[in-house]
Amino acid sequence: MAVKIIMLVLFFGSMIGVGFYCRKHATDVSGFVLGGRSVGPWLTAFAYGTSYFSAVIFVGYAGQFGWKFGVASTWIGLGNAFIGSLMAWVILGRRTRLQTQHLGTATMPEYFGKRYMSPALKVVASLIVFIFLIPYTASLYNGLSRLFEMAFPGVSYTVCVVIMALLTGVYVIAGGYMATAINDFIQGIIMIGGIIAVIAAVLSGHGGFMAALTKLASVPHEVPGAYASFFGPDPFSLLCVIVLTSLGTWGLPQMVQKFYAIKSEKHIAKGTIISTVFAVIVAGGCYFLGGFGRISGILVGADGMPAGGYDAIIPKMIENLPDVLIGIVIVLVLSASMSTLSSLVLTSSSTLTLDLIKGHIVKNMDEKKQVLVMRIFIVVFVVVSAYIAINKDKLGYIADMMGISWGALAGAFLAPFLFGLYSKKISKASVWACFIFGSGIMLLNMIARGAFPAVLQSPINCGAVAMVAGLIIVPVVSLFTKKLPAEEVDPMFSCYESKVLVSAKEALGDTEE
């Protein structure tokens, strides 16, 4: 217990120290929300990765999908790395940085408002962000609860939640985005080292990788060896999870806004590589570890469900590790969760302030007032999220709550944002259609799940369908609805055509002798 407490105190102390160190960067809106658009590749890449992966992944998704798909769940982590990280940086990174700076936008709802010339779209998008980030926050804390109950049996979970929420709020309020980015870098290093150490320890406990794989292959199933096979027992559901957790990041405001803040184009290229490697290790490692959940010794009920549900699998796998390793796991999950929580509260507070309050409820807000209101909303969001966490018994499985959140946000935003960066022919009506369909279908799935076809009753499958459908809805509806005026849209894309001078060593001239 002493080892675990010392590690937590050191961890929390460093987070608070960074928050106060970064106060000088958080005096205006650009500095508080985007770090002055001057964040380097390492900080941006780690901020992207640590916001991506949290207790939701390590405890919820890795446990549930490792149980369902066996070692084939590793494909989910690789999908996260190459679709959710590599392709997202390549396809979205440069254009997002250029166009958002050109339009002068600091949040995704603000981007929709200016790109499609509709204040109403900005307001509705901000409401979607606020509403559907709540289940994500709930799933985040639910994952933490499982590990705290295992590691600190004599300590009140409520106290742990309040302390974590309070400390996260302090460093985000003090230092804004820059404090979040630096802490994300520290937390990312902890996550990389922690996941490698835990995988090595768990596999060693089963006699090594091949011995563990042999045990997994012997688990009874109608298809012998299914849980140790290449694509697992249910390839279609596996594909849906890959789509939701990988493609979904392209439409999540807390992820995309990382591209707003990066310093320059050369930093985007470096960040792409760093972010992808980080995701391969952390996401690939988490799902790979979860794939061995069925040989962890957890009791299985008559219905085939693990005792305590899916969210109890990962805690069961690590409960017999040495105290030092358990302490590392606690700090690992805290690192992942606090980085995601800080990103969520910053996204939510900036969205409510800049997109809903400013110019709609309060007509005139100077920079200092905007930063103050954002800090107030951070307190509100942290309090709400802590209350949700304390009432965790009313929550469902982690993966289901995250599926609702990601499905609604990415289902509504992914297609309008992606096409908005690349095409001048997207209509305002198509964006409305995508907003209504993406958020509407996930809201219905949450309140009337039994009315859906069996394959879509899973929030995971439904969320994946919402994202893919948006990619069809936006271009199709745009074909039959009124386009935005060319004289208004063309200037928005001029940022991609700006001419710059470079030295001969960077680009060959096309002048002939």
PDB file of C-alpha atoms in Angstrom, residues 362-493:
ATOM      1  CA  VAL A 362     -23.600  37.338 -23.800  1.00  0.00           C
ATOM      2  CA  LYS A 363     -23.129  39.644 -26.774  1.00  0.00           C
ATOM      3  CA  ASN A 364     -19.829  41.228 -25.781  1.00  0.00           C
ATOM      4  CA  MET A 365     -17.122  39.176 -24.099  1.00  0.00           C
ATOM      5  CA  ASP A 366     -13.506  40.266 -24.031  1.00  0.00           C
ATOM      6  CA  GLU A 367     -10.602  37.811 -23.894  1.00  0.00           C
ATOM      7  CA  LYS A 368     -10.296  37.845 -20.096  1.00  0.00           C
ATOM      8  CA  LYS A 369     -14.008  37.172 -19.602  1.00  0.00           C
ATOM      9  CA  GLN A 370     -13.933  34.296 -22.095  1.00  0.00           C
ATOM     10  CA  VAL A 371     -11.007  32.640 -20.298  1.00  0.00           C
ATOM     11  CA  LEU A 372     -12.738  33.169 -16.938  1.00  0.00           C
ATOM     12  CA  VAL A 373     -15.997  31.617 -18.175  1.00  0.00           C
ATOM     13  CA  MET A 374     -14.089  28.641 -19.610  1.00  0.00           C
ATOM     14  CA  ARG A 375     -12.444  28.093 -16.246  1.00  0.00           C
ATOM     15  CA  ILE A 376     -15.840  28.205 -14.539  1.00  0.00           C
ATOM     16  CA  PHE A 377     -17.224  25.633 -16.976  1.00  0.00           C
ATOM     17  CA  ILE A 378     -14.222  23.388 -16.319  1.00  0.00           C
ATOM     18  CA  VAL A 379     -15.221  23.372 -12.636  1.00  0.00           C
ATOM     19  CA  VAL A 380     -18.836  22.575 -13.580  1.00  0.00           C
ATOM     20  CA  PHE A 381     -17.857  19.751 -15.920  1.00  0.00           C
ATOM     21  CA  VAL A 382     -15.445  18.229 -13.384  1.00  0.00           C
ATOM     22  CA  VAL A 383     -18.144  18.327 -10.681  1.00  0.00           C
ATOM     23  CA  VAL A 384     -20.721  16.713 -12.990  1.00  0.00           C
ATOM     24  CA  SER A 385     -18.286  14.024 -14.109  1.00  0.00           C
ATOM     25  CA  ALA A 386     -17.323  13.254 -10.504  1.00  0.00           C
ATOM     26  CA  TYR A 387     -20.996  12.942  -9.545  1.00  0.00           C
ATOM     27  CA  ILE A 388     -21.545  10.513 -12.414  1.00  0.00           C
ATOM     28  CA  ALA A 389     -18.523   8.505 -11.321  1.00  0.00           C
ATOM     29  CA  ILE A 390     -19.669   8.279  -7.716  1.00  0.00           C
ATOM     30  CA  ASN A 391     -23.014   6.904  -8.925  1.00  0.00           C
ATOM     31  CA  LYS A 392     -21.258   4.362 -11.109  1.00  0.00           C
ATOM     32  CA  ASP A 393     -23.607   1.511 -10.140  1.00  0.00           C
ATOM     33  CA  LYS A 394     -26.243   3.055 -12.391  1.00  0.00           C
ATOM     34  CA  LEU A 395     -23.937   2.873 -15.393  1.00  0.00           C
ATOM     35  CA  GLY A 396     -23.777   0.150 -18.027  1.00  0.00           C
ATOM     36  CA  TYR A 397     -20.743  -1.539 -19.511  1.00  0.00           C
ATOM     37  CA  ILE A 398     -17.892   0.778 -20.359  1.00  0.00           C
ATOM     38  CA  ALA A 399     -17.790  -0.224 -24.023  1.00  0.00           C
ATOM     39  CA  ASP A 400     -21.519   0.449 -24.495  1.00  0.00           C
ATOM     40  CA  MET A 401     -21.316   3.963 -23.023  1.00  0.00           C
ATOM     41  CA  MET A 402     -18.293   4.830 -25.121  1.00  0.00           C
ATOM     42  CA  GLY A 403     -20.053   3.417 -28.190  1.00  0.00           C
ATOM     43  CA  ILE A 404     -22.978   5.798 -27.665  1.00  0.00           C
ATOM     44  CA  SER A 405     -20.693   8.780 -27.196  1.00  0.00           C
ATOM     45  CA  TRP A 406     -18.320   8.100 -30.086  1.00  0.00           C
ATOM     46  CA  GLY A 407     -21.140   6.971 -32.375  1.00  0.00           C
ATOM     47  CA  ALA A 408     -23.129  10.171 -31.851  1.00  0.00           C
ATOM     48  CA  LEU A 409     -20.199  12.593 -32.073  1.00  0.00           C
ATOM     49  CA  ALA A 410     -18.411  10.986 -35.010  1.00  0.00           C
ATOM     50  CA  GLY A 411     -21.680  10.034 -36.708  1.00  0.00           C
ATOM     51  CA  ALA A 412     -22.719  13.696 -36.660  1.00  0.00           C
ATOM     52  CA  PHE A 413     -19.357  15.396 -37.256  1.00  0.00           C
ATOM     53  CA  LEU A 414     -16.985  13.128 -39.179  1.00  0.00           C
ATOM     54  CA  ALA A 415     -18.412  13.489 -42.692  1.00  0.00           C
ATOM     55  CA  PRO A 416     -19.196  17.244 -42.569  1.00  0.00           C
ATOM     56  CA  PHE A 417     -15.725  17.959 -41.195  1.00  0.00           C
ATOM     57  CA  LEU A 418     -13.832  15.695 -43.620  1.00  0.00           C
ATOM     58  CA  PHE A 419     -15.718  16.845 -46.729  1.00  0.00           C
ATOM     59  CA  GLY A 420     -15.601  20.432 -45.500  1.00  0.00           C
ATOM     60  CA  LEU A 421     -11.803  20.351 -45.626  1.00  0.00           C
ATOM     61  CA  TYR A 422     -11.652  18.948 -49.151  1.00  0.00           C
ATOM     62  CA  SER A 423     -14.763  19.939 -51.127  1.00  0.00           C
ATOM     63  CA  LYS A 424     -16.342  23.289 -51.992  1.00  0.00           C
ATOM     64  CA  LYS A 425     -19.584  21.604 -53.055  1.00  0.00           C
ATOM     65  CA  ILE A 426     -20.944  20.460 -49.683  1.00  0.00           C
ATOM     66  CA  SER A 427     -24.325  21.981 -48.891  1.00  0.00           C
ATOM     67  CA  LYS A 428     -25.566  23.270 -45.564  1.00  0.00           C
ATOM     68  CA  ALA A 429     -28.582  20.920 -45.806  1.00  0.00           C
ATOM     69  CA  SER A 430     -26.294  17.868 -45.992  1.00  0.00           C
ATOM     70  CA  VAL A 431     -24.595  18.917 -42.754  1.00  0.00           C
ATOM     71  CA  TRP A 432     -27.964  19.258 -41.023  1.00  0.00           C
ATOM     72  CA  ALA A 433     -28.980  15.823 -42.328  1.00  0.00           C
ATOM     73  CA  CYS A 434     -25.793  14.256 -40.968  1.00  0.00           C
ATOM     74  CA  PHE A 435     -26.145  15.997 -37.585  1.00  0.00           C
ATOM     75  CA  ILE A 436     -29.731  14.769 -37.226  1.00  0.00           C
ATOM     76  CA  PHE A 437     -29.033  11.216 -38.375  1.00  0.00           C
ATOM     77  CA  GLY A 438     -25.800  10.649 -36.442  1.00  0.00           C
ATOM     78  CA  SER A 439     -26.909  12.007 -33.091  1.00  0.00           C
ATOM     79  CA  GLY A 440     -30.530  10.907 -33.547  1.00  0.00           C
ATOM     80  CA  ILE A 441     -29.843   7.234 -34.218  1.00  0.00           C
ATOM     81  CA  MET A 442     -27.539   6.979 -31.187  1.00  0.00           C
ATOM     82  CA  LEU A 443     -30.058   8.758 -28.970  1.00  0.00           C
ATOM     83  CA  LEU A 444     -32.717   6.290 -30.079  1.00  0.00           C
ATOM     84  CA  ASN A 445     -30.324   3.400 -29.504  1.00  0.00           C
ATOM     85  CA  MET A 446     -29.831   4.611 -25.958  1.00  0.00           C
ATOM     86  CA  ILE A 447     -33.531   4.990 -25.055  1.00  0.00           C
ATOM     87  CA  ALA A 448     -35.221   2.372 -27.278  1.00  0.00           C
ATOM     88  CA  ARG A 449     -32.555  -0.221 -28.042  1.00  0.00           C
ATOM     89  CA  GLY A 450     -35.000  -3.132 -28.220  1.00  0.00           C
ATOM     90  CA  ALA A 451     -36.741  -1.612 -31.240  1.00  0.00           C
ATOM     91  CA  PHE A 452     -33.588  -1.881 -33.351  1.00  0.00           C
ATOM     92  CA  PRO A 453     -32.713  -4.932 -35.499  1.00  0.00           C
ATOM     93  CA  ALA A 454     -30.633  -7.411 -33.520  1.00  0.00           C
ATOM     94  CA  VAL A 455     -27.372  -6.521 -35.274  1.00  0.00           C
ATOM     95  CA  LEU A 456     -27.817  -2.805 -34.455  1.00  0.00           C
ATOM     96  CA  GLN A 457     -28.835  -3.171 -30.810  1.00  0.00           C
ATOM     97  CA  SER A 458     -25.161  -3.062 -29.906  1.00  0.00           C
ATOM     98  CA  PRO A 459     -24.094   0.614 -29.535  1.00  0.00           C
ATOM     99  CA  ILE A 460     -20.785  -0.415 -31.099  1.00  0.00           C
ATOM    100  CA  ASN A 461     -22.368  -1.693 -34.311  1.00  0.00           C
ATOM    101  CA  CYS A 462     -24.876   1.158 -34.376  1.00  0.00           C
ATOM    102  CA  GLY A 463     -22.122   3.736 -33.932  1.00  0.00           C
ATOM    103  CA  ALA A 464     -20.059   2.229 -36.757  1.00  0.00           C
ATOM    104  CA  VAL A 465     -23.119   2.332 -39.046  1.00  0.00           C
ATOM    105  CA  ALA A 466     -23.771   5.979 -38.094  1.00  0.00           C
ATOM    106  CA  MET A 467     -20.231   6.964 -39.118  1.00  0.00           C
ATOM    107  CA  VAL A 468     -20.250   5.115 -42.428  1.00  0.00           C
ATOM    108  CA  ALA A 469     -23.764   6.362 -43.219  1.00  0.00           C
ATOM    109  CA  GLY A 470     -22.618   9.956 -42.710  1.00  0.00           C
ATOM    110  CA  LEU A 471     -19.967   9.490 -45.385  1.00  0.00           C
ATOM    111  CA  ILE A 472     -22.794   8.594 -47.774  1.00  0.00           C
ATOM    112  CA  ILE A 473     -25.418  11.086 -46.573  1.00  0.00           C
ATOM    113  CA  VAL A 474     -23.292  14.233 -46.942  1.00  0.00           C
ATOM    114  CA  PRO A 475     -22.222  13.872 -50.610  1.00  0.00           C
ATOM    115  CA  VAL A 476     -25.601  12.434 -51.714  1.00  0.00           C
ATOM    116  CA  VAL A 477     -27.700  15.159 -50.066  1.00  0.00           C
ATOM    117  CA  SER A 478     -25.274  17.779 -51.415  1.00  0.00           C
ATOM    118  CA  LEU A 479     -26.032  16.622 -54.958  1.00  0.00           C
ATOM    119  CA  PHE A 480     -29.705  17.561 -54.611  1.00  0.00           C
ATOM    120  CA  THR A 481     -29.574  20.644 -52.371  1.00  0.00           C
ATOM    121  CA  LYS A 482     -28.455  24.243 -52.787  1.00  0.00           C
ATOM    122  CA  LYS A 483     -24.703  24.816 -52.649  1.00  0.00           C
ATOM    123  CA  LEU A 484     -23.075  27.651 -50.763  1.00  0.00           C
ATOM    124  CA  PRO A 485     -22.153  30.691 -52.910  1.00  0.00           C
ATOM    125  CA  ALA A 486     -18.843  30.134 -54.709  1.00  0.00           C
ATOM    126  CA  GLU A 487     -17.716  33.695 -54.007  1.00  0.00           C
ATOM    127  CA  GLU A 488     -18.024  32.923 -50.266  1.00  0.00           C
ATOM    128  CA  VAL A 489     -16.530  29.422 -50.309  1.00  0.00           C
ATOM    129  CA  ASP A 490     -13.539  29.992 -52.633  1.00  0.00           C
ATOM    130  CA  PRO A 491     -11.742  32.311 -50.163  1.00  0.00           C
ATOM    131  CA  MET A 492     -12.033  29.617 -47.479  1.00  0.00           C
ATOM    132  CA  PHE A 493      -9.843  27.339 -49.590  1.00  0.00           C
TER     133      PHE A 493
END
